[in-house]
PDB file of N, CA and C in Angstrom:
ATOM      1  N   UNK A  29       6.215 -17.369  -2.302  1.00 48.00           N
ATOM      2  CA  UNK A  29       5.523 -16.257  -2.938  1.00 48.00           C
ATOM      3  C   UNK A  29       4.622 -16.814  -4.034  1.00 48.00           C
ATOM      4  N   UNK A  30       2.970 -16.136  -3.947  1.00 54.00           N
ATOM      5  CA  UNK A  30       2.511 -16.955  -4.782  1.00 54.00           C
ATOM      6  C   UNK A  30       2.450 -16.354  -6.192  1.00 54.00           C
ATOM      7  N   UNK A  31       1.872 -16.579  -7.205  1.00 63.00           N
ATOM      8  CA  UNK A  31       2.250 -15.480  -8.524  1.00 63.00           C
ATOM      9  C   UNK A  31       0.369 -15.512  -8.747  1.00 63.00           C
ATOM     10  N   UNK A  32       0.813 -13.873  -9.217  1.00 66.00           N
ATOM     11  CA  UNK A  32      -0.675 -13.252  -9.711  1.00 66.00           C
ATOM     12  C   UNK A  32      -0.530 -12.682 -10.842  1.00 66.00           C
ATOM     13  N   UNK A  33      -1.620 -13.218 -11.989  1.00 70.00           N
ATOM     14  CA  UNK A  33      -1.339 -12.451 -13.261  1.00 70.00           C
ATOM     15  C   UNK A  33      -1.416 -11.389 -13.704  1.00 70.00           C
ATOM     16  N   UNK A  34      -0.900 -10.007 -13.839  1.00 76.00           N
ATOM     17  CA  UNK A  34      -1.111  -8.988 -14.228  1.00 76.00           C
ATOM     18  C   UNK A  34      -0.463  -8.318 -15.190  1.00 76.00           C
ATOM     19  N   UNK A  35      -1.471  -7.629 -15.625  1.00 76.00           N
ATOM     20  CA  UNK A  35      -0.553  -6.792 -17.456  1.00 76.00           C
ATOM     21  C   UNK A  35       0.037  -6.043 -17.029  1.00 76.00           C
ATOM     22  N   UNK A  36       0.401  -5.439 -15.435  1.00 81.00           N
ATOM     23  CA  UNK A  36       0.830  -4.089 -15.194  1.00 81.00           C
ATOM     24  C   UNK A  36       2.480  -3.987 -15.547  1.00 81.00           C
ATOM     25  N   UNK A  37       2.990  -2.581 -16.106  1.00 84.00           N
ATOM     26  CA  UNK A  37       4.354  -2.896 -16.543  1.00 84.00           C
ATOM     27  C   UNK A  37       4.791  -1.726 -15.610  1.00 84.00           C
ATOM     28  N   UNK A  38       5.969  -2.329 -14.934  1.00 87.00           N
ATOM     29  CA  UNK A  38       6.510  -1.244 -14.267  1.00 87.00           C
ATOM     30  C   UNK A  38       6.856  -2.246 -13.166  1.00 87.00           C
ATOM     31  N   UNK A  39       7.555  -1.484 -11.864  1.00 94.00           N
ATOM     32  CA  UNK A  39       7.339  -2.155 -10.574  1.00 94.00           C
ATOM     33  C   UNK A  39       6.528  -1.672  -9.883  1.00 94.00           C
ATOM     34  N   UNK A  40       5.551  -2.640  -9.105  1.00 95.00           N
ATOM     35  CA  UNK A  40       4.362  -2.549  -8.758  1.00 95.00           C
ATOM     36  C   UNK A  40       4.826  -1.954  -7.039  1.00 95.00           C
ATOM     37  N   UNK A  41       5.865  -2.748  -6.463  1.00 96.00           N
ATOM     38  CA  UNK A  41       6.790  -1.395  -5.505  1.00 96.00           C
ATOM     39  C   UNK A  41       6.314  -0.309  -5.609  1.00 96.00           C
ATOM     40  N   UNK A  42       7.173   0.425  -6.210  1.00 97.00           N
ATOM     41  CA  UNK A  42       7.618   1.647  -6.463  1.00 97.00           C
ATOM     42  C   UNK A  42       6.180   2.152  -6.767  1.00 97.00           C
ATOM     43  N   UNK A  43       5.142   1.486  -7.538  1.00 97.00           N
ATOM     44  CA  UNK A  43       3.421   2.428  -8.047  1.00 97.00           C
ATOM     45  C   UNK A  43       3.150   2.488  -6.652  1.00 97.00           C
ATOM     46  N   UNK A  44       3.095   1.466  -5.830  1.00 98.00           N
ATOM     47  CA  UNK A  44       2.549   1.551  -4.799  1.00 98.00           C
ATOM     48  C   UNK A  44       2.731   2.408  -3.261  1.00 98.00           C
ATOM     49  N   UNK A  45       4.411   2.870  -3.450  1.00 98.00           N
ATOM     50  CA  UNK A  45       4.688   3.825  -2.809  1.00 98.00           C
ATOM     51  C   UNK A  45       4.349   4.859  -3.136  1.00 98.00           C
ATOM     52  N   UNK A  46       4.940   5.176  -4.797  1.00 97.00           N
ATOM     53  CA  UNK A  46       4.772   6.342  -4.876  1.00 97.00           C
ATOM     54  C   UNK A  46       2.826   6.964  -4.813  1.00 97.00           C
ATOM     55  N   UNK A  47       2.221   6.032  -5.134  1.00 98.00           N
ATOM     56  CA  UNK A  47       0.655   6.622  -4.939  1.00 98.00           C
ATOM     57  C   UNK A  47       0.500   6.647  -3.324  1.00 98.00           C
ATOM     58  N   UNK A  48       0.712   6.057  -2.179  1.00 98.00           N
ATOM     59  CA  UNK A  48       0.652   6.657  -1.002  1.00 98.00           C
ATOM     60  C   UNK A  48       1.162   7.788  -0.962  1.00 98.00           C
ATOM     61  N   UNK A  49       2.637   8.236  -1.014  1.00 98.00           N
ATOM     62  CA  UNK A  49       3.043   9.884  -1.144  1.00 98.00           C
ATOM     63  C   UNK A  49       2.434  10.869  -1.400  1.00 98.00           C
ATOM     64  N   UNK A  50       1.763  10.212  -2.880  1.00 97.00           N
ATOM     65  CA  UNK A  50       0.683  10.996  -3.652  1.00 97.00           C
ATOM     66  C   UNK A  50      -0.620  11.282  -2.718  1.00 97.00           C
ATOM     67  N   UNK A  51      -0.597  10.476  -1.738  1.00 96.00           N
ATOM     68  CA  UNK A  51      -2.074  11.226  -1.294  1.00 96.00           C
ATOM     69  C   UNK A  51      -1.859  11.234   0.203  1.00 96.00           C
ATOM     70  N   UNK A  52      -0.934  11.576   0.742  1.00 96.00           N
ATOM     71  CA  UNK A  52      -0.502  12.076   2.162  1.00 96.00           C
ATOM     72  C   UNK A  52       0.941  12.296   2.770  1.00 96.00           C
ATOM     73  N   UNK A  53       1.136  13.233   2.987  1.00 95.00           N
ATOM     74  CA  UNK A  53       2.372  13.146   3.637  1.00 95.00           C
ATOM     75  C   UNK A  53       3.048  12.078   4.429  1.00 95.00           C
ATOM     76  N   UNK A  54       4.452  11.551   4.314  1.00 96.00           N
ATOM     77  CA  UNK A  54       4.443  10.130   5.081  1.00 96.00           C
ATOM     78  C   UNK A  54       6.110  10.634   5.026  1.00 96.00           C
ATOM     79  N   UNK A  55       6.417  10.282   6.630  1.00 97.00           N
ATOM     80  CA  UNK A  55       8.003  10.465   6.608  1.00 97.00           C
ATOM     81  C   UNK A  55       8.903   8.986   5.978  1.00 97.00           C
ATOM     82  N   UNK A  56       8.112   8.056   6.137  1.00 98.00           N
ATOM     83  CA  UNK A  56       8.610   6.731   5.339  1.00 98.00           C
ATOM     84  C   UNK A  56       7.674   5.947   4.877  1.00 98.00           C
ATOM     85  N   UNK A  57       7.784   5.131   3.727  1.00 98.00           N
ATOM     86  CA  UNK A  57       6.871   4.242   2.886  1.00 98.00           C
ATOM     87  C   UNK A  57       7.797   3.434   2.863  1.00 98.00           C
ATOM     88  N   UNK A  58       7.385   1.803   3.530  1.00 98.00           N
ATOM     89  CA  UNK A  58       8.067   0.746   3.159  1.00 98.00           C
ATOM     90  C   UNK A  58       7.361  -0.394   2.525  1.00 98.00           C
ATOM     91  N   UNK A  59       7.601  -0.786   1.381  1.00 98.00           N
ATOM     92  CA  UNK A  59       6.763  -2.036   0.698  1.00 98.00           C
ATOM     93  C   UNK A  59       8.202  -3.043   0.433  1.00 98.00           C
ATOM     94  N   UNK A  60       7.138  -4.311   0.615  1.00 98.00           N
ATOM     95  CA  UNK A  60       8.130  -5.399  -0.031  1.00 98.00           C
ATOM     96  C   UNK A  60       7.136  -6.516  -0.407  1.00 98.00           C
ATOM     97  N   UNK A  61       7.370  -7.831  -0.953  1.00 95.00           N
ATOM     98  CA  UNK A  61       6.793  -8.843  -1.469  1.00 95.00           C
ATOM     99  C   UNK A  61       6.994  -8.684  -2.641  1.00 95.00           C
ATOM    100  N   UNK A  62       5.786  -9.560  -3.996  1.00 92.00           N
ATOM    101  CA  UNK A  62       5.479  -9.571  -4.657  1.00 92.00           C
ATOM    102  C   UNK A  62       4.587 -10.957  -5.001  1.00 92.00           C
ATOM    103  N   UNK A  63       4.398 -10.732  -6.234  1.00 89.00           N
ATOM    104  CA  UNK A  63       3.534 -12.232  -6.945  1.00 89.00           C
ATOM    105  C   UNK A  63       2.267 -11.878  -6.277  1.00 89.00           C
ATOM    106  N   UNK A  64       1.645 -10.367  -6.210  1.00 92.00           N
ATOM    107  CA  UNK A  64       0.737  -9.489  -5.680  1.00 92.00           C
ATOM    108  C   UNK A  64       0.586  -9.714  -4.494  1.00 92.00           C
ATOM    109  N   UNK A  65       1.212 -10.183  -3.636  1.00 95.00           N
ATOM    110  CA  UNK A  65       0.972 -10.013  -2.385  1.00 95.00           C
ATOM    111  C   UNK A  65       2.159  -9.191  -1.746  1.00 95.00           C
ATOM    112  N   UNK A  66       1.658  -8.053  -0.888  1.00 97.00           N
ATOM    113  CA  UNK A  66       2.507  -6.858  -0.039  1.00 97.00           C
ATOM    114  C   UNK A  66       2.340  -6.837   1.619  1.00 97.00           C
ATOM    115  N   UNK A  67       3.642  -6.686   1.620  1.00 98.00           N
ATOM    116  CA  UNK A  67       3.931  -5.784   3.024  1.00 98.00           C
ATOM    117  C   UNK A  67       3.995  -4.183   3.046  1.00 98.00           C
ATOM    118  N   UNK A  68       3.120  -3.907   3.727  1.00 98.00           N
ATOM    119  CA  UNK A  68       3.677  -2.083   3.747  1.00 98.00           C
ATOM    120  C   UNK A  68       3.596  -1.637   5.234  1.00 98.00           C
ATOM    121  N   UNK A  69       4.273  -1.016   5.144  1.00 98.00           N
ATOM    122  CA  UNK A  69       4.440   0.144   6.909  1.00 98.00           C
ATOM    123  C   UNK A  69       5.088   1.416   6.557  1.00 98.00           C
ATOM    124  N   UNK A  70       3.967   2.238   6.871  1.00 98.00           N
ATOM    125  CA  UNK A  70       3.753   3.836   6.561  1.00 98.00           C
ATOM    126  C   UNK A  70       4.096   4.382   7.958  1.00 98.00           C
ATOM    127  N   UNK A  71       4.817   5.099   7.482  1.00 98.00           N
ATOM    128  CA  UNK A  71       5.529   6.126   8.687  1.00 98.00           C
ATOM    129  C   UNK A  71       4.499   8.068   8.254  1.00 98.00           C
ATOM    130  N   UNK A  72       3.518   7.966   9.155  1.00 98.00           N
ATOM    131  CA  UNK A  72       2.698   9.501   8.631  1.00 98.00           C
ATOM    132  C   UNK A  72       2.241  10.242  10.251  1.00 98.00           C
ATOM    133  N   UNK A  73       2.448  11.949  10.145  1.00 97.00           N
ATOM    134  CA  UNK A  73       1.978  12.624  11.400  1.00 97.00           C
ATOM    135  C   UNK A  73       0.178  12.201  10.738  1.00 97.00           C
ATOM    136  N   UNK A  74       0.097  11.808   9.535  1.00 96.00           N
ATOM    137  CA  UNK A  74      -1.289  12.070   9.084  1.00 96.00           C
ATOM    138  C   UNK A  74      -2.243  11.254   9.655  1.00 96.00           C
ATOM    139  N   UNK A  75      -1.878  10.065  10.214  1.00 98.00           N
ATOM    140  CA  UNK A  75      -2.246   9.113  11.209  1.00 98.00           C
ATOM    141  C   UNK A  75      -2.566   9.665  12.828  1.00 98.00           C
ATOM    142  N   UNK A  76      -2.104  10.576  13.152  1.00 98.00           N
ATOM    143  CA  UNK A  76      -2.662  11.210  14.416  1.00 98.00           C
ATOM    144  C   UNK A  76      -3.492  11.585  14.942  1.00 98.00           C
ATOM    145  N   UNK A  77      -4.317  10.905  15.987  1.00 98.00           N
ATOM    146  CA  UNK A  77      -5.496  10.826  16.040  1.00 98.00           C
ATOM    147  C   UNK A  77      -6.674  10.232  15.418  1.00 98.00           C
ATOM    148  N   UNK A  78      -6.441   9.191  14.378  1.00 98.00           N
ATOM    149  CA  UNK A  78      -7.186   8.196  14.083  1.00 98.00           C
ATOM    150  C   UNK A  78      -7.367   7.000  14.766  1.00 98.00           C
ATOM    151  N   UNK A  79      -8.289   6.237  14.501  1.00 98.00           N
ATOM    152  CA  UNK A  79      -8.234   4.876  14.525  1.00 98.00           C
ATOM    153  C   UNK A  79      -7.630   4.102  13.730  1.00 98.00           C
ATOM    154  N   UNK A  80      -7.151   2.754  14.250  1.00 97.00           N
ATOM    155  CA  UNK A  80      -6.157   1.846  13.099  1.00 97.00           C
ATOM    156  C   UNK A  80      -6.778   1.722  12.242  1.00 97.00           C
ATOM    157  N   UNK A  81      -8.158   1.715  12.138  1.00 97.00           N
ATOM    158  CA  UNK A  81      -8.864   1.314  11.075  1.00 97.00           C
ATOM    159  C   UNK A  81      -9.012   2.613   9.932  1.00 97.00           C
ATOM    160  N   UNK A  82      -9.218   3.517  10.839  1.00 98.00           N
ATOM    161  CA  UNK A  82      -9.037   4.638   9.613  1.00 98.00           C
ATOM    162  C   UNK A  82      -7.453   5.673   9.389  1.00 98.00           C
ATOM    163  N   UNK A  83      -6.715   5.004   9.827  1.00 98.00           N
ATOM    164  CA  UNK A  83      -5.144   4.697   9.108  1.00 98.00           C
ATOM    165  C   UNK A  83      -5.601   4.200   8.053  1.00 98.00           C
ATOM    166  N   UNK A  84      -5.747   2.908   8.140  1.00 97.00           N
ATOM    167  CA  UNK A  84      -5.818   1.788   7.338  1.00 97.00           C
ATOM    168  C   UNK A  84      -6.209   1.998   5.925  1.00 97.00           C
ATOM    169  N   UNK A  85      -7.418   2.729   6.088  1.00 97.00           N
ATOM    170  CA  UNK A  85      -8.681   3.138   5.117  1.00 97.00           C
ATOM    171  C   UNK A  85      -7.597   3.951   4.211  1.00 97.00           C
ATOM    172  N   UNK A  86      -7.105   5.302   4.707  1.00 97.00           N
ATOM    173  CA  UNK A  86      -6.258   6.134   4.161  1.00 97.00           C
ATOM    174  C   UNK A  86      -5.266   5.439   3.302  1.00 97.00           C
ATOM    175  N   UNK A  87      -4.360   5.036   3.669  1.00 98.00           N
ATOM    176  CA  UNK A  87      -3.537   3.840   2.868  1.00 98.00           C
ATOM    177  C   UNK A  87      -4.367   3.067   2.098  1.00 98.00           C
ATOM    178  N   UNK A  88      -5.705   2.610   2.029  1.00 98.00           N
ATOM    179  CA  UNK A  88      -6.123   1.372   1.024  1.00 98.00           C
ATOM    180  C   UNK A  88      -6.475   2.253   0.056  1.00 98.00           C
ATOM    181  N   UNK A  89      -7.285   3.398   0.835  1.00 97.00           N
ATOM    182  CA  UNK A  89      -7.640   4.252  -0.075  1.00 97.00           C
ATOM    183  C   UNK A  89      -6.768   5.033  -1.589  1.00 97.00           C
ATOM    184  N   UNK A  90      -5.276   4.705  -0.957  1.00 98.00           N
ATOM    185  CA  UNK A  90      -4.075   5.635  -1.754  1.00 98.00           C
ATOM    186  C   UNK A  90      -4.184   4.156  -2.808  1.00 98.00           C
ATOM    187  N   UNK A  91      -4.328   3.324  -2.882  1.00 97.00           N
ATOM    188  CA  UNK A  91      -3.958   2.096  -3.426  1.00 97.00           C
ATOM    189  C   UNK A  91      -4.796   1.590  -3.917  1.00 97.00           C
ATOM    190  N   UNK A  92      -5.717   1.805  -3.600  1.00 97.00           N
ATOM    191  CA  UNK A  92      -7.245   1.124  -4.590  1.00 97.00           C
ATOM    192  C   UNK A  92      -7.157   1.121  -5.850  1.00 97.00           C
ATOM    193  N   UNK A  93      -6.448   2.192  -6.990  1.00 95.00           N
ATOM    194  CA  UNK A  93      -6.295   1.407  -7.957  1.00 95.00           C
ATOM    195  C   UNK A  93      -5.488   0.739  -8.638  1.00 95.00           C
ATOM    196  N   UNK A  94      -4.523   0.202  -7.571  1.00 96.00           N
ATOM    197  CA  UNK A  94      -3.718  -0.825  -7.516  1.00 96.00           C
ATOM    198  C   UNK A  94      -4.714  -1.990  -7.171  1.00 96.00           C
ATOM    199  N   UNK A  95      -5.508  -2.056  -7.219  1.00 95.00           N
ATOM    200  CA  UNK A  95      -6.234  -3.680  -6.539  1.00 95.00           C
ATOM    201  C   UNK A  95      -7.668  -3.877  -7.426  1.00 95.00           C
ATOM    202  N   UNK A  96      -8.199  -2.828  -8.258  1.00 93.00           N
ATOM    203  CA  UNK A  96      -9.510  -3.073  -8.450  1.00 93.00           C
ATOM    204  C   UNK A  96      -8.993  -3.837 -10.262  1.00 93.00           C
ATOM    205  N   UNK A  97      -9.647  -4.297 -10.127  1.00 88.00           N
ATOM    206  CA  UNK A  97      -9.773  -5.236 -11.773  1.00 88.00           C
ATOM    207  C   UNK A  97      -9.431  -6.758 -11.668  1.00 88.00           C
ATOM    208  N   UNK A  98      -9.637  -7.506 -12.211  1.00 86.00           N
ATOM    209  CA  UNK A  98      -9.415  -9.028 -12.229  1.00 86.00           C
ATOM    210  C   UNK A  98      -7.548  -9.105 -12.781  1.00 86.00           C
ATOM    211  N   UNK A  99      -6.980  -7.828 -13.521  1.00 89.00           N
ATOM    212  CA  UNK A  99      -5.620  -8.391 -13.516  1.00 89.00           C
ATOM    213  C   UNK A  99      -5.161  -6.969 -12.923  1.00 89.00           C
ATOM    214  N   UNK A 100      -4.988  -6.933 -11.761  1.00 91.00           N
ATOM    215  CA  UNK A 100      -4.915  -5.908 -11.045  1.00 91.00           C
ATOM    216  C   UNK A 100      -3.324  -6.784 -10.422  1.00 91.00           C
ATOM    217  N   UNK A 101      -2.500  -5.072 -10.446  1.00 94.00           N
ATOM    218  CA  UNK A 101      -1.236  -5.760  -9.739  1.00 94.00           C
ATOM    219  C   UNK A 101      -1.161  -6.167  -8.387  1.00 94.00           C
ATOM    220  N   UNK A 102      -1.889  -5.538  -7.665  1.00 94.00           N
ATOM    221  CA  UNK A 102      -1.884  -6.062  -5.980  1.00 94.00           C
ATOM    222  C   UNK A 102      -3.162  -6.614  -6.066  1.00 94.00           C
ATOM    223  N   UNK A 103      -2.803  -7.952  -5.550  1.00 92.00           N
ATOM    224  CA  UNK A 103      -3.791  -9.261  -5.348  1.00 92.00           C
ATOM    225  C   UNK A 103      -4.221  -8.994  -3.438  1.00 92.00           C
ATOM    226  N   UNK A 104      -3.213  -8.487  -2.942  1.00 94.00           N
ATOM    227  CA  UNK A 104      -3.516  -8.807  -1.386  1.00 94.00           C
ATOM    228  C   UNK A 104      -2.168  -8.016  -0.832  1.00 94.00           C
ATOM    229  N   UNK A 105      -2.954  -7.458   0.433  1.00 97.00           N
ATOM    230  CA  UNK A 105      -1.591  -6.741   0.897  1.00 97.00           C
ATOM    231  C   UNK A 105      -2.005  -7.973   2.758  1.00 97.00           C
ATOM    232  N   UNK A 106      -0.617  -8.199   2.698  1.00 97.00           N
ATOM    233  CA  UNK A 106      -0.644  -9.194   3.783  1.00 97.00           C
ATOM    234  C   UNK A 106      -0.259  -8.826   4.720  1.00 97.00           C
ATOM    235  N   UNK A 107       0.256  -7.675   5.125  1.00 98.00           N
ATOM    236  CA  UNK A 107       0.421  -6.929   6.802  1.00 98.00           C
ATOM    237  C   UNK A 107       0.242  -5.345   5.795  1.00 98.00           C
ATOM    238  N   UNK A 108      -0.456  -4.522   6.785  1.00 98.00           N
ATOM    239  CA  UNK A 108      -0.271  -2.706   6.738  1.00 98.00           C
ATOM    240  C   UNK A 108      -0.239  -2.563   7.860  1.00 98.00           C
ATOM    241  N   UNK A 109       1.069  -1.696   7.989  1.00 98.00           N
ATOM    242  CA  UNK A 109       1.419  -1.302   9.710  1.00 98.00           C
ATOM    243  C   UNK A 109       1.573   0.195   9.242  1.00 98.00           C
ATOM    244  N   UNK A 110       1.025   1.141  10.093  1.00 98.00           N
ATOM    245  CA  UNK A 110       0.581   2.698  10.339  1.00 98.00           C
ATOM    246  C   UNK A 110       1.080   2.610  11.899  1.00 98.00           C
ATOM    247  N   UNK A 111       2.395   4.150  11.080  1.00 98.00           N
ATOM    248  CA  UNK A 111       2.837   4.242  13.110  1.00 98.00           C
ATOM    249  C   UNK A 111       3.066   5.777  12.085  1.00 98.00           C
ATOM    250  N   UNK A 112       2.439   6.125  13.792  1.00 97.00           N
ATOM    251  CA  UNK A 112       2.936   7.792  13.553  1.00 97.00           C
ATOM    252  C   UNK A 112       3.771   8.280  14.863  1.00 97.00           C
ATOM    253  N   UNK A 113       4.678   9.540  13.486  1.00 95.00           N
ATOM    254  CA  UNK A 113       5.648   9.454  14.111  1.00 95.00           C
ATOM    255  C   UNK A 113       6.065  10.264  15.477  1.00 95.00           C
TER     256      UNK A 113
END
């Protein structure tokens, strides 16, 4: 795990689930990693009928301000898996 510097206080987990919730219904949110790099796989009907790519978008979109700034807590999310259910 590599380490990324950030002022953010809290667990960056838990921001990062809970802001997907925050912007779509999802029967499961799973994150793991750290040292800013994530795994996530979103369990959403909200994914139905998209493309993976605009899954994708939806989720980056919930998380973007988890990633924008130079000490931003998520450095890189290293797998997003979107299955609906």
């Amino acid at each position: 795990m590599s380490h990324h510097p950030t002022n953010f206080q809290g667990s960056v987990i838990d921001a990062i689930r809970e802001a997907i919730l925050a912007k779509m219904p999802a029967d499961d949110v799973q994150v793991s990693g750290g040292g800013g790099h994530y795994t996530i796989v979103v369990v959403s009907s909200e994914f139905a009928g998209k493309t993976m790519v605009a899954q994708q978008r939806l989720v980056y979109g919930a998380i973007a301000h988890l990633m924008a700034g130079d000490m931003a807590p998520v450095h890189a999310v290293d797998s997003l898996r979107t299955i609906v259910p």
